[in-house]
PDB file of C-alpha atoms in Angstrom:
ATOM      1  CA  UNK V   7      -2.528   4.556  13.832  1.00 98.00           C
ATOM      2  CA  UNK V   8      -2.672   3.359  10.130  1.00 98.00           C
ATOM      3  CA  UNK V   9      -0.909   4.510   7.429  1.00 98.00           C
ATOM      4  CA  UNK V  10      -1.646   3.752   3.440  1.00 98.00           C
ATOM      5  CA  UNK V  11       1.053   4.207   1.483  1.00 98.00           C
ATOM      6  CA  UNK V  12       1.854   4.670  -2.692  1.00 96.00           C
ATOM      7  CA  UNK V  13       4.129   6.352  -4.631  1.00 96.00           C
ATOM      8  CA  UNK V  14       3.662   8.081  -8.130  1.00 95.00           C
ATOM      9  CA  UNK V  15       6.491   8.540 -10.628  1.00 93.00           C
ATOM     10  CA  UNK V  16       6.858  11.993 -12.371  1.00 90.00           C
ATOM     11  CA  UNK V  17       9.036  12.975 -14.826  1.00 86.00           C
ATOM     12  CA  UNK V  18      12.054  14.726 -12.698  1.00 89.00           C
ATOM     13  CA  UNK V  19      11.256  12.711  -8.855  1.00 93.00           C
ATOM     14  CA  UNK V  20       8.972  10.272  -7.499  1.00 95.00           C
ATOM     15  CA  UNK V  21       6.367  12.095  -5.174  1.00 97.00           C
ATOM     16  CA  UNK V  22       5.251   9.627  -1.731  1.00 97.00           C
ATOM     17  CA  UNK V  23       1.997  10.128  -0.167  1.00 98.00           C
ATOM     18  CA  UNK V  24       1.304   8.905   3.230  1.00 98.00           C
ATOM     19  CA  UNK V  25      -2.328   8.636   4.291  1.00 98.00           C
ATOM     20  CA  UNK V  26      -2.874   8.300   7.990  1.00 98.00           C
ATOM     21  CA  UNK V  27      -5.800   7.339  10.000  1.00 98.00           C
ATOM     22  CA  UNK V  28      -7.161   5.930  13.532  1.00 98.00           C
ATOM     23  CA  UNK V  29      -9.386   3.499  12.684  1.00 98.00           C
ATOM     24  CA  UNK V  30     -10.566   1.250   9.727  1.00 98.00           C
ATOM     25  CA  UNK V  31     -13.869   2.502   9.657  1.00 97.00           C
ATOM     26  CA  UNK V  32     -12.814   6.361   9.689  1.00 98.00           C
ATOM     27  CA  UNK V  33     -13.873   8.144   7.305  1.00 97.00           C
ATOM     28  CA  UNK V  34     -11.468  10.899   7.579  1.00 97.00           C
ATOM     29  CA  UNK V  35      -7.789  10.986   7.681  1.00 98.00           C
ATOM     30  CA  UNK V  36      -5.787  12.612  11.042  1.00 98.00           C
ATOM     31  CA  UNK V  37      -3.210  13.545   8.392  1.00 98.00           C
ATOM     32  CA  UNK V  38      -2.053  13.566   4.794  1.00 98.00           C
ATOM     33  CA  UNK V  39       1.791  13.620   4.142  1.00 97.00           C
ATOM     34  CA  UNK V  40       3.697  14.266   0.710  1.00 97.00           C
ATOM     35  CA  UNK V  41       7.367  13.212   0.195  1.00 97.00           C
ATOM     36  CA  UNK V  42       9.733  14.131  -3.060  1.00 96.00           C
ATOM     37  CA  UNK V  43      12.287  11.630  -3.988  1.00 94.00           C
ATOM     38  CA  UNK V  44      14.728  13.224  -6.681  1.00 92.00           C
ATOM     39  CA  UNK V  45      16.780  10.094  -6.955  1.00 89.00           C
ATOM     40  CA  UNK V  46      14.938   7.229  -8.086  1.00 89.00           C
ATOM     41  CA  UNK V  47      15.994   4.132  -9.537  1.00 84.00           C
ATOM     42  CA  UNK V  48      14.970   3.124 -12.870  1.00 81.00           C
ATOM     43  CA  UNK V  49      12.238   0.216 -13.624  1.00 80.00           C
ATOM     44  CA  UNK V  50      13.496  -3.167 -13.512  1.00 77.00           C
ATOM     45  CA  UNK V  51      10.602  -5.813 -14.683  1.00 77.00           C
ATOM     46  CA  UNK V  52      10.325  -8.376 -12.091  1.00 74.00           C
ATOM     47  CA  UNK V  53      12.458  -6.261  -9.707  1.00 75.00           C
ATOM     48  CA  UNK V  54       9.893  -3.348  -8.923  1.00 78.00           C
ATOM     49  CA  UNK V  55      10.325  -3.084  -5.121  1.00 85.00           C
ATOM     50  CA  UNK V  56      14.274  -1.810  -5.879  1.00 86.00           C
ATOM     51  CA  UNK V  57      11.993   1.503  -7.952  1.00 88.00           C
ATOM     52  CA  UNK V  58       9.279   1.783  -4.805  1.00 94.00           C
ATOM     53  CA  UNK V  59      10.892   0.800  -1.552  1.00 96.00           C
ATOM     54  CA  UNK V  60      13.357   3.312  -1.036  1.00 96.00           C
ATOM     55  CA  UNK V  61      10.539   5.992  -1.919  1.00 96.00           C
ATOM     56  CA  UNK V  62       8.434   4.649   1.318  1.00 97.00           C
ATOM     57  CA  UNK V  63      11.148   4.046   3.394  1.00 97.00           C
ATOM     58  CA  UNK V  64      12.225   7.393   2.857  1.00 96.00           C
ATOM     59  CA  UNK V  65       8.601   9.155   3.352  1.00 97.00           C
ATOM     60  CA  UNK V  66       8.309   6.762   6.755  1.00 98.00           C
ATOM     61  CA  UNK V  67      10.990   8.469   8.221  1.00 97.00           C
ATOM     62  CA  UNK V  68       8.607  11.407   8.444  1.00 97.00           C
ATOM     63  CA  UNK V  69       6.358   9.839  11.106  1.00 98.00           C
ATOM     64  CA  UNK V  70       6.554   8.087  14.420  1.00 97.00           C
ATOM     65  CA  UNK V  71       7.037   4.847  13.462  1.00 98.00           C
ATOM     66  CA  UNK V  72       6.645   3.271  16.706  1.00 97.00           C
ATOM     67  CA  UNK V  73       2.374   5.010  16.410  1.00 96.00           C
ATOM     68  CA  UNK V  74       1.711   2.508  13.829  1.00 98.00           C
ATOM     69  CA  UNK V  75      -0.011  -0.892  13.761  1.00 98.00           C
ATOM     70  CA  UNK V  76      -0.318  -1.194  10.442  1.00 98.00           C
ATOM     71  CA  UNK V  77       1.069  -0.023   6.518  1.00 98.00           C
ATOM     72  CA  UNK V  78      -1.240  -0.564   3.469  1.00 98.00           C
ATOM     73  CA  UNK V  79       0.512  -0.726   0.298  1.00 98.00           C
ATOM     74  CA  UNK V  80      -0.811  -0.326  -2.991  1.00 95.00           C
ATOM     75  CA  UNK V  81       0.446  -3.404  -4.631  1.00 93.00           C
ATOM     76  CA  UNK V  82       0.907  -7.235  -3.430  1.00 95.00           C
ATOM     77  CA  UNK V  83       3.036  -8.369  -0.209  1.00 97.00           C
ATOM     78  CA  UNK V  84       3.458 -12.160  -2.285  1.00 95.00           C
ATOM     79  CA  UNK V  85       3.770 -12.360  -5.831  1.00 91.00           C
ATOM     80  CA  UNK V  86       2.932 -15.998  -6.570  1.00 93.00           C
ATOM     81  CA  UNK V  87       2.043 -19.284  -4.417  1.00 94.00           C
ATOM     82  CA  UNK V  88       5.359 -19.755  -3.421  1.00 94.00           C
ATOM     83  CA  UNK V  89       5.992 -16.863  -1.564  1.00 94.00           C
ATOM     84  CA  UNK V  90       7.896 -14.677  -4.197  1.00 93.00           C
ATOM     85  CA  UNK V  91       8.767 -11.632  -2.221  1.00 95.00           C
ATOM     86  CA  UNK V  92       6.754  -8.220  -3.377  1.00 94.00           C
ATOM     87  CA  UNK V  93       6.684  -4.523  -2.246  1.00 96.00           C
ATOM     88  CA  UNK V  94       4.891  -5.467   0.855  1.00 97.00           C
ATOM     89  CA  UNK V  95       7.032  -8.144   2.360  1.00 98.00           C
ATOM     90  CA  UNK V  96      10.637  -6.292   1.080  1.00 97.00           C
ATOM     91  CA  UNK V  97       8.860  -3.192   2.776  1.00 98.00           C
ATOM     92  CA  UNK V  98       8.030  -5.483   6.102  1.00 98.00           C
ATOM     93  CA  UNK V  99      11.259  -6.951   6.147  1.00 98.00           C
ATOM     94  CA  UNK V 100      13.148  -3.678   6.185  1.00 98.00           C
ATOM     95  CA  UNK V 101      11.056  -2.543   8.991  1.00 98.00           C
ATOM     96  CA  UNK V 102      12.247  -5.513  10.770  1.00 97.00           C
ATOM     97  CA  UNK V 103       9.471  -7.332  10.667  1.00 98.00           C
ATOM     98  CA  UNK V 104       7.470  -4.787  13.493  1.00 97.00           C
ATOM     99  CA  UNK V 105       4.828  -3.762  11.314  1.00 98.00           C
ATOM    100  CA  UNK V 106       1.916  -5.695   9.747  1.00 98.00           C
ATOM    101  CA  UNK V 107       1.924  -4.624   5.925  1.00 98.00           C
ATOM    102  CA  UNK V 108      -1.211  -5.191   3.876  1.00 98.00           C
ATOM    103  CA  UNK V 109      -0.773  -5.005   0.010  1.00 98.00           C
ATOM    104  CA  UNK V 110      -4.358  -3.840  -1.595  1.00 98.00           C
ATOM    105  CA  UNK V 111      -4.031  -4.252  -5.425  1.00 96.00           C
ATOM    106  CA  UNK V 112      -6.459  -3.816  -8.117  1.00 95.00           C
ATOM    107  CA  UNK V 113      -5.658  -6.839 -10.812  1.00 93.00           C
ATOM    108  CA  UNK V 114      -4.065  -9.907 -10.039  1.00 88.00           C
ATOM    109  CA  UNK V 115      -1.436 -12.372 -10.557  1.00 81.00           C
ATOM    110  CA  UNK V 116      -2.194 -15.115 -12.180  1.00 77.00           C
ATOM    111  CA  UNK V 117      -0.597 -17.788 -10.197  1.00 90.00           C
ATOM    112  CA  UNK V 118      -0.958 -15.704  -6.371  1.00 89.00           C
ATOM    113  CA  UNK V 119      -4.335 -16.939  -5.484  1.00 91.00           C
ATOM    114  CA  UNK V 120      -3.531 -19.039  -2.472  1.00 95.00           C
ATOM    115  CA  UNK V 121      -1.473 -15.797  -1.138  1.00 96.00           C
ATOM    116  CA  UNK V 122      -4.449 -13.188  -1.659  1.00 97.00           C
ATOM    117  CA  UNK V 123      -7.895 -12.384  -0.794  1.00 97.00           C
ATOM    118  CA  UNK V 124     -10.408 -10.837  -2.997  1.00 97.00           C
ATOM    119  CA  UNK V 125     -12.889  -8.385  -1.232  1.00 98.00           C
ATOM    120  CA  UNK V 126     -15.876  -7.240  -2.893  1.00 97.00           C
ATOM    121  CA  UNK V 127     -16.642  -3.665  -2.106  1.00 96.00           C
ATOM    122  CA  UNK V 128     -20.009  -1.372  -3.093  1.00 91.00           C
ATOM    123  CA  UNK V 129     -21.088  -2.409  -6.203  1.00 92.00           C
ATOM    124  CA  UNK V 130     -18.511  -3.756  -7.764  1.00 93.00           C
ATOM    125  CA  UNK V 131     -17.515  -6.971  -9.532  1.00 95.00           C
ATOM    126  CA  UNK V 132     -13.881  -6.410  -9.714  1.00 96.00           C
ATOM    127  CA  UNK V 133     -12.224  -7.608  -6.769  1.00 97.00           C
ATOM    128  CA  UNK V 134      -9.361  -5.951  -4.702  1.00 98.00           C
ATOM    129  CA  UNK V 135      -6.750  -8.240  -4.024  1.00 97.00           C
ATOM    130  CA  UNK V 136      -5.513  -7.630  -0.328  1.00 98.00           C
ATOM    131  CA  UNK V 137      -2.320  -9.753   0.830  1.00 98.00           C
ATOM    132  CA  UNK V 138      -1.024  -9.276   4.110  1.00 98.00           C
ATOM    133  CA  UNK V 139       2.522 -10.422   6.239  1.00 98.00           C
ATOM    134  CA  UNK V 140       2.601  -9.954   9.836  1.00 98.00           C
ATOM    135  CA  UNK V 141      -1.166 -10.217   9.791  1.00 98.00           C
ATOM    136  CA  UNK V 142      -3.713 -13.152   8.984  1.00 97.00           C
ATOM    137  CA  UNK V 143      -4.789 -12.641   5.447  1.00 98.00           C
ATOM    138  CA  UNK V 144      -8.342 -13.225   5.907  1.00 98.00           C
ATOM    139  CA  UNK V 145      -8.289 -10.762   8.475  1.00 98.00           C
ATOM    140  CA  UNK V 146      -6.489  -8.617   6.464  1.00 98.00           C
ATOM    141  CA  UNK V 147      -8.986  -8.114   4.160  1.00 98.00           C
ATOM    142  CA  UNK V 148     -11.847  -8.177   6.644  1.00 98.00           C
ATOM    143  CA  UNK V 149     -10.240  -4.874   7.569  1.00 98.00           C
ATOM    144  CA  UNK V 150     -10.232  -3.470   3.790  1.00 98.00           C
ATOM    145  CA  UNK V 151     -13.870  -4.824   3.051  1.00 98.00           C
ATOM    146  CA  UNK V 152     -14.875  -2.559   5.933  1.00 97.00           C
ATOM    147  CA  UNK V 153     -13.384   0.615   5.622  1.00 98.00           C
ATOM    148  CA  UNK V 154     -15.535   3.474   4.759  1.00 98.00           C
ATOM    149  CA  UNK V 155     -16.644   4.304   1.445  1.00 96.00           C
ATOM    150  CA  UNK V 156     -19.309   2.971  -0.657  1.00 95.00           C
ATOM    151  CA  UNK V 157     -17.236   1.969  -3.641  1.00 96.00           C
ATOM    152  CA  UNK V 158     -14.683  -0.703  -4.833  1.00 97.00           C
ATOM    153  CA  UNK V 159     -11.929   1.042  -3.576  1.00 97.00           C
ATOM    154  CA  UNK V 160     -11.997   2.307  -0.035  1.00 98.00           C
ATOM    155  CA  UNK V 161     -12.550   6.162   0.425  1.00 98.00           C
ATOM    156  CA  UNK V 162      -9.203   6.812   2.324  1.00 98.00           C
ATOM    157  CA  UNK V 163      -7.042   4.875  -0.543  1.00 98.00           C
ATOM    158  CA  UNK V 164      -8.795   6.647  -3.107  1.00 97.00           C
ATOM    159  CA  UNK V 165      -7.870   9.840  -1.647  1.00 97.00           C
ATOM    160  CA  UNK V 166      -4.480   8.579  -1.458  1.00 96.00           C
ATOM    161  CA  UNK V 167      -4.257   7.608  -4.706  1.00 94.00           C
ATOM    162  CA  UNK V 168      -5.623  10.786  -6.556  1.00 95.00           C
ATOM    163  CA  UNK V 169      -2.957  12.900  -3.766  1.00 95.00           C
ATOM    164  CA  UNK V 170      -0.308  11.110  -5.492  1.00 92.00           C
ATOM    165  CA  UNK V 171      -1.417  11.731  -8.838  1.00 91.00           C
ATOM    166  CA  UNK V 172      -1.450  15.639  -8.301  1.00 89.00           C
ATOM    167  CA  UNK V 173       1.251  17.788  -9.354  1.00 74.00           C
TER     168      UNK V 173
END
């Protein structure tokens, strides 16, 4: 089982939606979960994993952890060429290091392009940028380039990422 991830701030609580799913090419989820965080730290620039993280680690205690070969994040797993920790690897790193994480962002770093991918999708000329820890990168984003949908962003993140925007 795979599971994308993302989290949406509101203005009382952060709300967590967890997107899960057999296969890479599926083009339907087995299920859709929303979690409410009331306590969520304020944004730090440079520090945004300390906002996110415990908003996914708290919505991944709804699920079977040990079903899951993989977590997609929306955001970067490396923030530059040295390895800078982001959302991705903090995320893998508190899950003891058991679960691949992918990070599938839509703009880029300047100075991370020897830690990401871009993958062209449908039509587009705007890259994703897919990162990955605990999984080869290029095969990382093998896996994102192939998942269903015919546009830049794959279907199954797209639905996760208007779920999280909903009220």
């Amino acid at each position: 089982m795979i599971v994308a991830v993302d989290v949406h701030y509101k203005e009382a609580y952060a709300k967590t939606v967890l997107v899960l799913f057999e296969d890479w090419l599926d083009d339907t989820y087995t299920e859709i979960l929303e979690v409410n965080t009331f306590e969520v730290a304020d944004y730090e620039p440079g520090f945004f994993y300390k906002r996110e993280l415990p908003c996914l680690l708290q919505a991944l205690k709804k699920i079977d952890l040990k079903n899951i070969s993989t977590i997609i994040v929306d955001g970067y797993v490396f923030t530059d060429n040295e390895l800078k920790q982001g959302l991705g690897a903090y995320l893998y790193e508190a899950l003891e290091q058991k679960i691949p994480v992918i990070g599938v962002a839509k703009t880029t770093f300047h100075a991370n392009s020897e830690t990401v991918v871009p993958v062209l999708r449908g039509e587009s000329n705007k890259p994703l940028y897919v990162s990955a820890i605990g999984i080869n990168k290029e095969l990382a984003a093998e896996k994102v380039k192939a998942m269903h949908g015919e546009f830049r962003l794959p279907y199954l993140l797209k639905l996760m990422d208007q779920k999280t925007k909903e009220i």
